Amino acid sequence: MKLILLGPPGAGKGTQAKMLTDRFRIPQIATGDILRGAVQAGTALGLQAKSFMDAGALVPDEVVIGIVRERLQQEDCSAGFILDGFPRTVAQADALQATLAGLNRRLDRVISLTVDADALVERLTGRRTCRNCGRGFHVLFDPPRQEQLCDACGGELYQRDDDREETIRKRLTVYAQQTSPLIAYYQAAGLLTELDGMQAIADVQEQVLAALQAA
Ligand code: ADP
Ligand code: AMP
C-alpha cells in the first residue's frame, strides 16, 4: 500500500501512521522526523533546516524532495509506505509523482484528515513526543502509561520547540497557504478520501482502515 496522510499540523497523521505501520508492516516516512533527527545529529542537513523549522516555516522544496526521493528507493519501501508530512507544496507533489513514475509505482490513496483550528492548537500544545522513537502522545487525549515515558520504547517524552502557541499559529497559516491546495490536487487525481479527524483516535483509525479497504 502506498499512501499519503494529509492534514494540518496536529491533525493526527503521525498517530494514525504509527498504527498503520504496525498493522501493515510498511514504513512511515515522516519528513518532520527525518529533519528533527538531522538537527539533533548536527548534520549539514540539520543545520540547513533548523532555522526554517524553528520559525514554523517550510524547509525548501529541493531539500525535502531529495530526502524523500532517496528514501523511497530503499528496500523497506518495496511493499509500500506511508508518507506523513510530505508532500506539503504542489512542487513537492509534482516531484513525488515524477519519482514514483520513474520507479514504475503509483499512489493508492491520499487520506486527508480534517480538524478545527481550535482543536489543532489544543492538540499541539498538549503533544509530547518520544525523543527516541518519535511516537506522539497527548497529556489529555492520549496520555502515556507512565508520565514522561514512551509506552513503546521507554524513551523520554519532550515538548517540541515548535509546539508552542506562537509557532503553532504560524504553522497553521503555512498549511492553509501552501499545503491545503493539495486537497484539490489529489481530488482531481481521483485519489482523495477526506475523513473527519475530530473523532477519538480509535474512531479515526476505524475510518482510515475502512477507506483503505475500499481503495
Ligand atoms: P500530526 O502528525 O498530524 O502533526 P499527531 O498525530 O502528532 O499530529 O497528533 C497531534 C496531537 O494530537 C498528539 O498529541 C496526539 O496524541 C493527539 N491526537 C491525535 N489524534 C487525535 C484525536 N483523534 N483526538 C484527540 N487527540 C488526538
Ligand atoms: P512536522 O513534524 O511534520 O510537523 O514538521 C515539522 C517541521 O519540519 C515543519 O514545520 C517544517 O519546518 C519541516 N518540514 C517537515 N516536512 C516538510 C516538508 N514536506 N516540506 C517542508 N518542510 C517540512
PDB file of N, CA, C and O in Angstrom, residues 10 14-15 18 122-160 163 201:
ATOM      1  N   GLY A  10      -0.984  18.584  13.690  1.00  0.00           N
ATOM      2  CA  GLY A  10      -1.873  18.228  14.792  1.00  0.00           C
ATOM      3  C   GLY A  10      -3.113  17.466  14.365  1.00  0.00           C
ATOM      4  O   GLY A  10      -3.931  17.061  15.198  1.00  0.00           O
ATOM      5  N   GLY A  14       0.626  11.510  12.301  1.00  0.00           N
ATOM      6  CA  GLY A  14       1.644  10.641  12.912  1.00  0.00           C
ATOM      7  C   GLY A  14       1.000   9.542  13.747  1.00  0.00           C
ATOM      8  O   GLY A  14       1.428   8.385  13.707  1.00  0.00           O
ATOM      9  N   THR A  15      -0.033   9.903  14.479  1.00  0.00           N
ATOM     10  CA  THR A  15      -0.740   8.934  15.336  1.00  0.00           C
ATOM     11  C   THR A  15      -1.307   7.804  14.478  1.00  0.00           C
ATOM     12  O   THR A  15      -1.156   6.617  14.800  1.00  0.00           O
ATOM     13  N   LYS A  18       1.538   5.586  12.740  1.00  0.00           N
ATOM     14  CA  LYS A  18       2.167   4.585  13.616  1.00  0.00           C
ATOM     15  C   LYS A  18       1.299   3.325  13.676  1.00  0.00           C
ATOM     16  O   LYS A  18       1.784   2.199  13.640  1.00  0.00           O
ATOM     17  N   GLU A 122      -5.100  22.949  20.592  1.00  0.00           N
ATOM     18  CA  GLU A 122      -5.188  22.169  21.834  1.00  0.00           C
ATOM     19  C   GLU A 122      -4.356  20.886  21.727  1.00  0.00           C
ATOM     20  O   GLU A 122      -3.654  20.497  22.645  1.00  0.00           O
ATOM     21  N   ARG A 123      -4.429  20.251  20.574  1.00  0.00           N
ATOM     22  CA  ARG A 123      -3.677  19.002  20.379  1.00  0.00           C
ATOM     23  C   ARG A 123      -2.175  19.257  20.389  1.00  0.00           C
ATOM     24  O   ARG A 123      -1.405  18.497  20.964  1.00  0.00           O
ATOM     25  N   LEU A 124      -1.764  20.325  19.712  1.00  0.00           N
ATOM     26  CA  LEU A 124      -0.314  20.553  19.572  1.00  0.00           C
ATOM     27  C   LEU A 124       0.304  21.060  20.868  1.00  0.00           C
ATOM     28  O   LEU A 124       1.432  20.688  21.205  1.00  0.00           O
ATOM     29  N   THR A 125      -0.425  21.895  21.616  1.00  0.00           N
ATOM     30  CA  THR A 125       0.152  22.382  22.876  1.00  0.00           C
ATOM     31  C   THR A 125       0.266  21.242  23.887  1.00  0.00           C
ATOM     32  O   THR A 125       1.143  21.265  24.741  1.00  0.00           O
ATOM     33  N   GLY A 126      -0.614  20.235  23.769  1.00  0.00           N
ATOM     34  CA  GLY A 126      -0.568  19.103  24.721  1.00  0.00           C
ATOM     35  C   GLY A 126       0.229  17.911  24.208  1.00  0.00           C
ATOM     36  O   GLY A 126       0.301  16.877  24.857  1.00  0.00           O
ATOM     37  N   ARG A 127       0.806  18.050  23.002  1.00  0.00           N
ATOM     38  CA  ARG A 127       1.542  16.908  22.441  1.00  0.00           C
ATOM     39  C   ARG A 127       2.865  16.707  23.161  1.00  0.00           C
ATOM     40  O   ARG A 127       3.573  17.646  23.465  1.00  0.00           O
ATOM     41  N   ARG A 128       3.183  15.477  23.416  1.00  0.00           N
ATOM     42  CA  ARG A 128       4.501  15.112  23.929  1.00  0.00           C
ATOM     43  C   ARG A 128       5.053  14.039  22.990  1.00  0.00           C
ATOM     44  O   ARG A 128       4.318  13.143  22.571  1.00  0.00           O
ATOM     45  N   THR A 129       6.335  14.150  22.670  1.00  0.00           N
ATOM     46  CA  THR A 129       6.938  13.311  21.637  1.00  0.00           C
ATOM     47  C   THR A 129       8.098  12.534  22.239  1.00  0.00           C
ATOM     48  O   THR A 129       8.854  13.073  23.054  1.00  0.00           O
ATOM     49  N   CYS A 130       8.247  11.286  21.822  1.00  0.00           N
ATOM     50  CA  CYS A 130       9.351  10.470  22.345  1.00  0.00           C
ATOM     51  C   CYS A 130      10.655  10.873  21.653  1.00  0.00           C
ATOM     52  O   CYS A 130      10.731  10.899  20.432  1.00  0.00           O
ATOM     53  N   ARG A 131      11.648  11.187  22.463  1.00  0.00           N
ATOM     54  CA  ARG A 131      12.946  11.592  21.928  1.00  0.00           C
ATOM     55  C   ARG A 131      13.611  10.444  21.182  1.00  0.00           C
ATOM     56  O   ARG A 131      14.408  10.643  20.277  1.00  0.00           O
ATOM     57  N   ASN A 132      13.265   9.209  21.548  1.00  0.00           N
ATOM     58  CA  ASN A 132      13.932   8.043  20.973  1.00  0.00           C
ATOM     59  C   ASN A 132      13.253   7.546  19.694  1.00  0.00           C
ATOM     60  O   ASN A 132      13.900   7.400  18.664  1.00  0.00           O
ATOM     61  N   CYS A 133      11.916   7.305  19.745  1.00  0.00           N
ATOM     62  CA  CYS A 133      11.269   6.680  18.580  1.00  0.00           C
ATOM     63  C   CYS A 133      10.304   7.622  17.869  1.00  0.00           C
ATOM     64  O   CYS A 133       9.759   7.263  16.827  1.00  0.00           O
ATOM     65  N   GLY A 134      10.080   8.814  18.406  1.00  0.00           N
ATOM     66  CA  GLY A 134       9.245   9.798  17.717  1.00  0.00           C
ATOM     67  C   GLY A 134       7.753   9.618  17.923  1.00  0.00           C
ATOM     68  O   GLY A 134       6.949  10.384  17.384  1.00  0.00           O
ATOM     69  N   ARG A 135       7.350   8.620  18.698  1.00  0.00           N
ATOM     70  CA  ARG A 135       5.916   8.401  18.900  1.00  0.00           C
ATOM     71  C   ARG A 135       5.312   9.594  19.645  1.00  0.00           C
ATOM     72  O   ARG A 135       5.941  10.160  20.524  1.00  0.00           O
ATOM     73  N   GLY A 136       4.074   9.953  19.260  1.00  0.00           N
ATOM     74  CA  GLY A 136       3.424  11.098  19.892  1.00  0.00           C
ATOM     75  C   GLY A 136       2.404  10.662  20.929  1.00  0.00           C
ATOM     76  O   GLY A 136       1.746   9.626  20.759  1.00  0.00           O
ATOM     77  N   PHE A 137       2.286  11.461  21.967  1.00  0.00           N
ATOM     78  CA  PHE A 137       1.255  11.252  22.993  1.00  0.00           C
ATOM     79  C   PHE A 137       0.570  12.590  23.207  1.00  0.00           C
ATOM     80  O   PHE A 137       0.967  13.596  22.635  1.00  0.00           O
ATOM     81  N   HIS A 138      -0.488  12.587  24.028  1.00  0.00           N
ATOM     82  CA  HIS A 138      -1.116  13.852  24.399  1.00  0.00           C
ATOM     83  C   HIS A 138      -1.412  13.811  25.894  1.00  0.00           C
ATOM     84  O   HIS A 138      -1.889  12.783  26.390  1.00  0.00           O
ATOM     85  N   VAL A 139      -1.129  14.918  26.563  1.00  0.00           N
ATOM     86  CA  VAL A 139      -1.275  14.923  28.023  1.00  0.00           C
ATOM     87  C   VAL A 139      -2.705  14.578  28.460  1.00  0.00           C
ATOM     88  O   VAL A 139      -2.900  13.972  29.511  1.00  0.00           O
ATOM     89  N   LEU A 140      -3.706  14.953  27.633  1.00  0.00           N
ATOM     90  CA  LEU A 140      -5.095  14.646  27.992  1.00  0.00           C
ATOM     91  C   LEU A 140      -5.706  13.538  27.134  1.00  0.00           C
ATOM     92  O   LEU A 140      -6.386  12.650  27.631  1.00  0.00           O
ATOM     93  N   PHE A 141      -5.459  13.601  25.806  1.00  0.00           N
ATOM     94  CA  PHE A 141      -6.216  12.742  24.878  1.00  0.00           C
ATOM     95  C   PHE A 141      -5.554  11.383  24.645  1.00  0.00           C
ATOM     96  O   PHE A 141      -6.210  10.459  24.162  1.00  0.00           O
ATOM     97  N   ASP A 142      -4.280  11.286  24.948  1.00  0.00           N
ATOM     98  CA  ASP A 142      -3.573  10.021  24.713  1.00  0.00           C
ATOM     99  C   ASP A 142      -2.364   9.947  25.658  1.00  0.00           C
ATOM    100  O   ASP A 142      -1.212   9.927  25.215  1.00  0.00           O
ATOM    101  N   PRO A 143      -2.647   9.942  26.962  1.00  0.00           N
ATOM    102  CA  PRO A 143      -1.533  10.037  27.908  1.00  0.00           C
ATOM    103  C   PRO A 143      -0.714   8.749  27.950  1.00  0.00           C
ATOM    104  O   PRO A 143      -1.257   7.658  27.774  1.00  0.00           O
ATOM    105  N   PRO A 144       0.591   8.876  28.188  1.00  0.00           N
ATOM    106  CA  PRO A 144       1.417   7.674  28.324  1.00  0.00           C
ATOM    107  C   PRO A 144       1.055   6.967  29.628  1.00  0.00           C
ATOM    108  O   PRO A 144       0.554   7.599  30.558  1.00  0.00           O
ATOM    109  N   ARG A 145       1.325   5.654  29.674  1.00  0.00           N
ATOM    110  CA  ARG A 145       1.007   4.906  30.901  1.00  0.00           C
ATOM    111  C   ARG A 145       1.824   5.442  32.074  1.00  0.00           C
ATOM    112  O   ARG A 145       1.330   5.580  33.173  1.00  0.00           O
ATOM    113  N   GLN A 146       3.098   5.737  31.788  1.00  0.00           N
ATOM    114  CA  GLN A 146       3.955   6.299  32.828  1.00  0.00           C
ATOM    115  C   GLN A 146       4.302   7.726  32.421  1.00  0.00           C
ATOM    116  O   GLN A 146       4.761   7.949  31.287  1.00  0.00           O
ATOM    117  N   GLU A 147       4.095   8.660  33.322  1.00  0.00           N
ATOM    118  CA  GLU A 147       4.325  10.064  32.979  1.00  0.00           C
ATOM    119  C   GLU A 147       5.736  10.267  32.416  1.00  0.00           C
ATOM    120  O   GLU A 147       6.702   9.730  32.974  1.00  0.00           O
ATOM    121  N   GLN A 148       5.834  11.012  31.343  1.00  0.00           N
ATOM    122  CA  GLN A 148       7.117  11.406  30.730  1.00  0.00           C
ATOM    123  C   GLN A 148       7.864  10.283  30.019  1.00  0.00           C
ATOM    124  O   GLN A 148       8.964  10.480  29.535  1.00  0.00           O
ATOM    125  N   LEU A 149       7.267   9.057  29.989  1.00  0.00           N
ATOM    126  CA  LEU A 149       7.980   7.947  29.336  1.00  0.00           C
ATOM    127  C   LEU A 149       7.135   7.346  28.216  1.00  0.00           C
ATOM    128  O   LEU A 149       5.921   7.189  28.353  1.00  0.00           O
ATOM    129  N   CYS A 150       7.814   6.983  27.128  1.00  0.00           N
ATOM    130  CA  CYS A 150       7.131   6.415  25.963  1.00  0.00           C
ATOM    131  C   CYS A 150       6.652   4.996  26.253  1.00  0.00           C
ATOM    132  O   CYS A 150       7.427   4.161  26.729  1.00  0.00           O
ATOM    133  N   ASP A 151       5.377   4.714  25.933  1.00  0.00           N
ATOM    134  CA  ASP A 151       4.822   3.366  26.119  1.00  0.00           C
ATOM    135  C   ASP A 151       5.558   2.352  25.252  1.00  0.00           C
ATOM    136  O   ASP A 151       5.708   1.190  25.635  1.00  0.00           O
ATOM    137  N   ALA A 152       5.978   2.793  24.051  1.00  0.00           N
ATOM    138  CA  ALA A 152       6.518   1.839  23.081  1.00  0.00           C
ATOM    139  C   ALA A 152       7.961   1.465  23.403  1.00  0.00           C
ATOM    140  O   ALA A 152       8.332   0.293  23.295  1.00  0.00           O
ATOM    141  N   CYS A 153       8.789   2.449  23.789  1.00  0.00           N
ATOM    142  CA  CYS A 153      10.222   2.136  23.918  1.00  0.00           C
ATOM    143  C   CYS A 153      10.830   2.615  25.226  1.00  0.00           C
ATOM    144  O   CYS A 153      12.021   2.417  25.455  1.00  0.00           O
ATOM    145  N   GLY A 154      10.029   3.262  26.081  1.00  0.00           N
ATOM    146  CA  GLY A 154      10.563   3.719  27.364  1.00  0.00           C
ATOM    147  C   GLY A 154      11.386   5.000  27.255  1.00  0.00           C
ATOM    148  O   GLY A 154      11.945   5.462  28.247  1.00  0.00           O
ATOM    149  N   GLY A 155      11.450   5.576  26.037  1.00  0.00           N
ATOM    150  CA  GLY A 155      12.221   6.813  25.839  1.00  0.00           C
ATOM    151  C   GLY A 155      11.599   7.994  26.582  1.00  0.00           C
ATOM    152  O   GLY A 155      10.442   7.945  27.003  1.00  0.00           O
ATOM    153  N   GLU A 156      12.386   9.058  26.686  1.00  0.00           N
ATOM    154  CA  GLU A 156      11.925  10.255  27.395  1.00  0.00           C
ATOM    155  C   GLU A 156      10.986  11.069  26.492  1.00  0.00           C
ATOM    156  O   GLU A 156      11.252  11.234  25.303  1.00  0.00           O
ATOM    157  N   LEU A 157       9.895  11.558  27.061  1.00  0.00           N
ATOM    158  CA  LEU A 157       8.975  12.395  26.289  1.00  0.00           C
ATOM    159  C   LEU A 157       9.355  13.862  26.467  1.00  0.00           C
ATOM    160  O   LEU A 157       9.745  14.276  27.557  1.00  0.00           O
ATOM    161  N   TYR A 158       9.233  14.627  25.384  1.00  0.00           N
ATOM    162  CA  TYR A 158       9.543  16.059  25.472  1.00  0.00           C
ATOM    163  C   TYR A 158       8.521  16.842  24.668  1.00  0.00           C
ATOM    164  O   TYR A 158       7.758  16.266  23.880  1.00  0.00           O
ATOM    165  N   GLN A 159       8.520  18.153  24.898  1.00  0.00           N
ATOM    166  CA  GLN A 159       7.632  19.018  24.109  1.00  0.00           C
ATOM    167  C   GLN A 159       8.451  19.646  22.986  1.00  0.00           C
ATOM    168  O   GLN A 159       9.484  20.283  23.246  1.00  0.00           O
ATOM    169  N   ARG A 160       8.019  19.445  21.762  1.00  0.00           N
ATOM    170  CA  ARG A 160       8.750  20.019  20.628  1.00  0.00           C
ATOM    171  C   ARG A 160       8.799  21.547  20.725  1.00  0.00           C
ATOM    172  O   ARG A 160       7.819  22.157  21.122  1.00  0.00           O
ATOM    173  N   ASP A 163       6.019  23.280  19.055  1.00  0.00           N
ATOM    174  CA  ASP A 163       4.663  23.048  19.570  1.00  0.00           C
ATOM    175  C   ASP A 163       4.309  24.076  20.641  1.00  0.00           C
ATOM    176  O   ASP A 163       3.705  23.762  21.676  1.00  0.00           O
ATOM    177  N   ILE A 201      -9.275   8.970  18.644  1.00  0.00           N
ATOM    178  CA  ILE A 201      -8.213   8.320  17.871  1.00  0.00           C
ATOM    179  C   ILE A 201      -8.665   6.966  17.301  1.00  0.00           C
ATOM    180  O   ILE A 201      -8.458   6.675  16.122  1.00  0.00           O
TER     181      ILE A 201
END
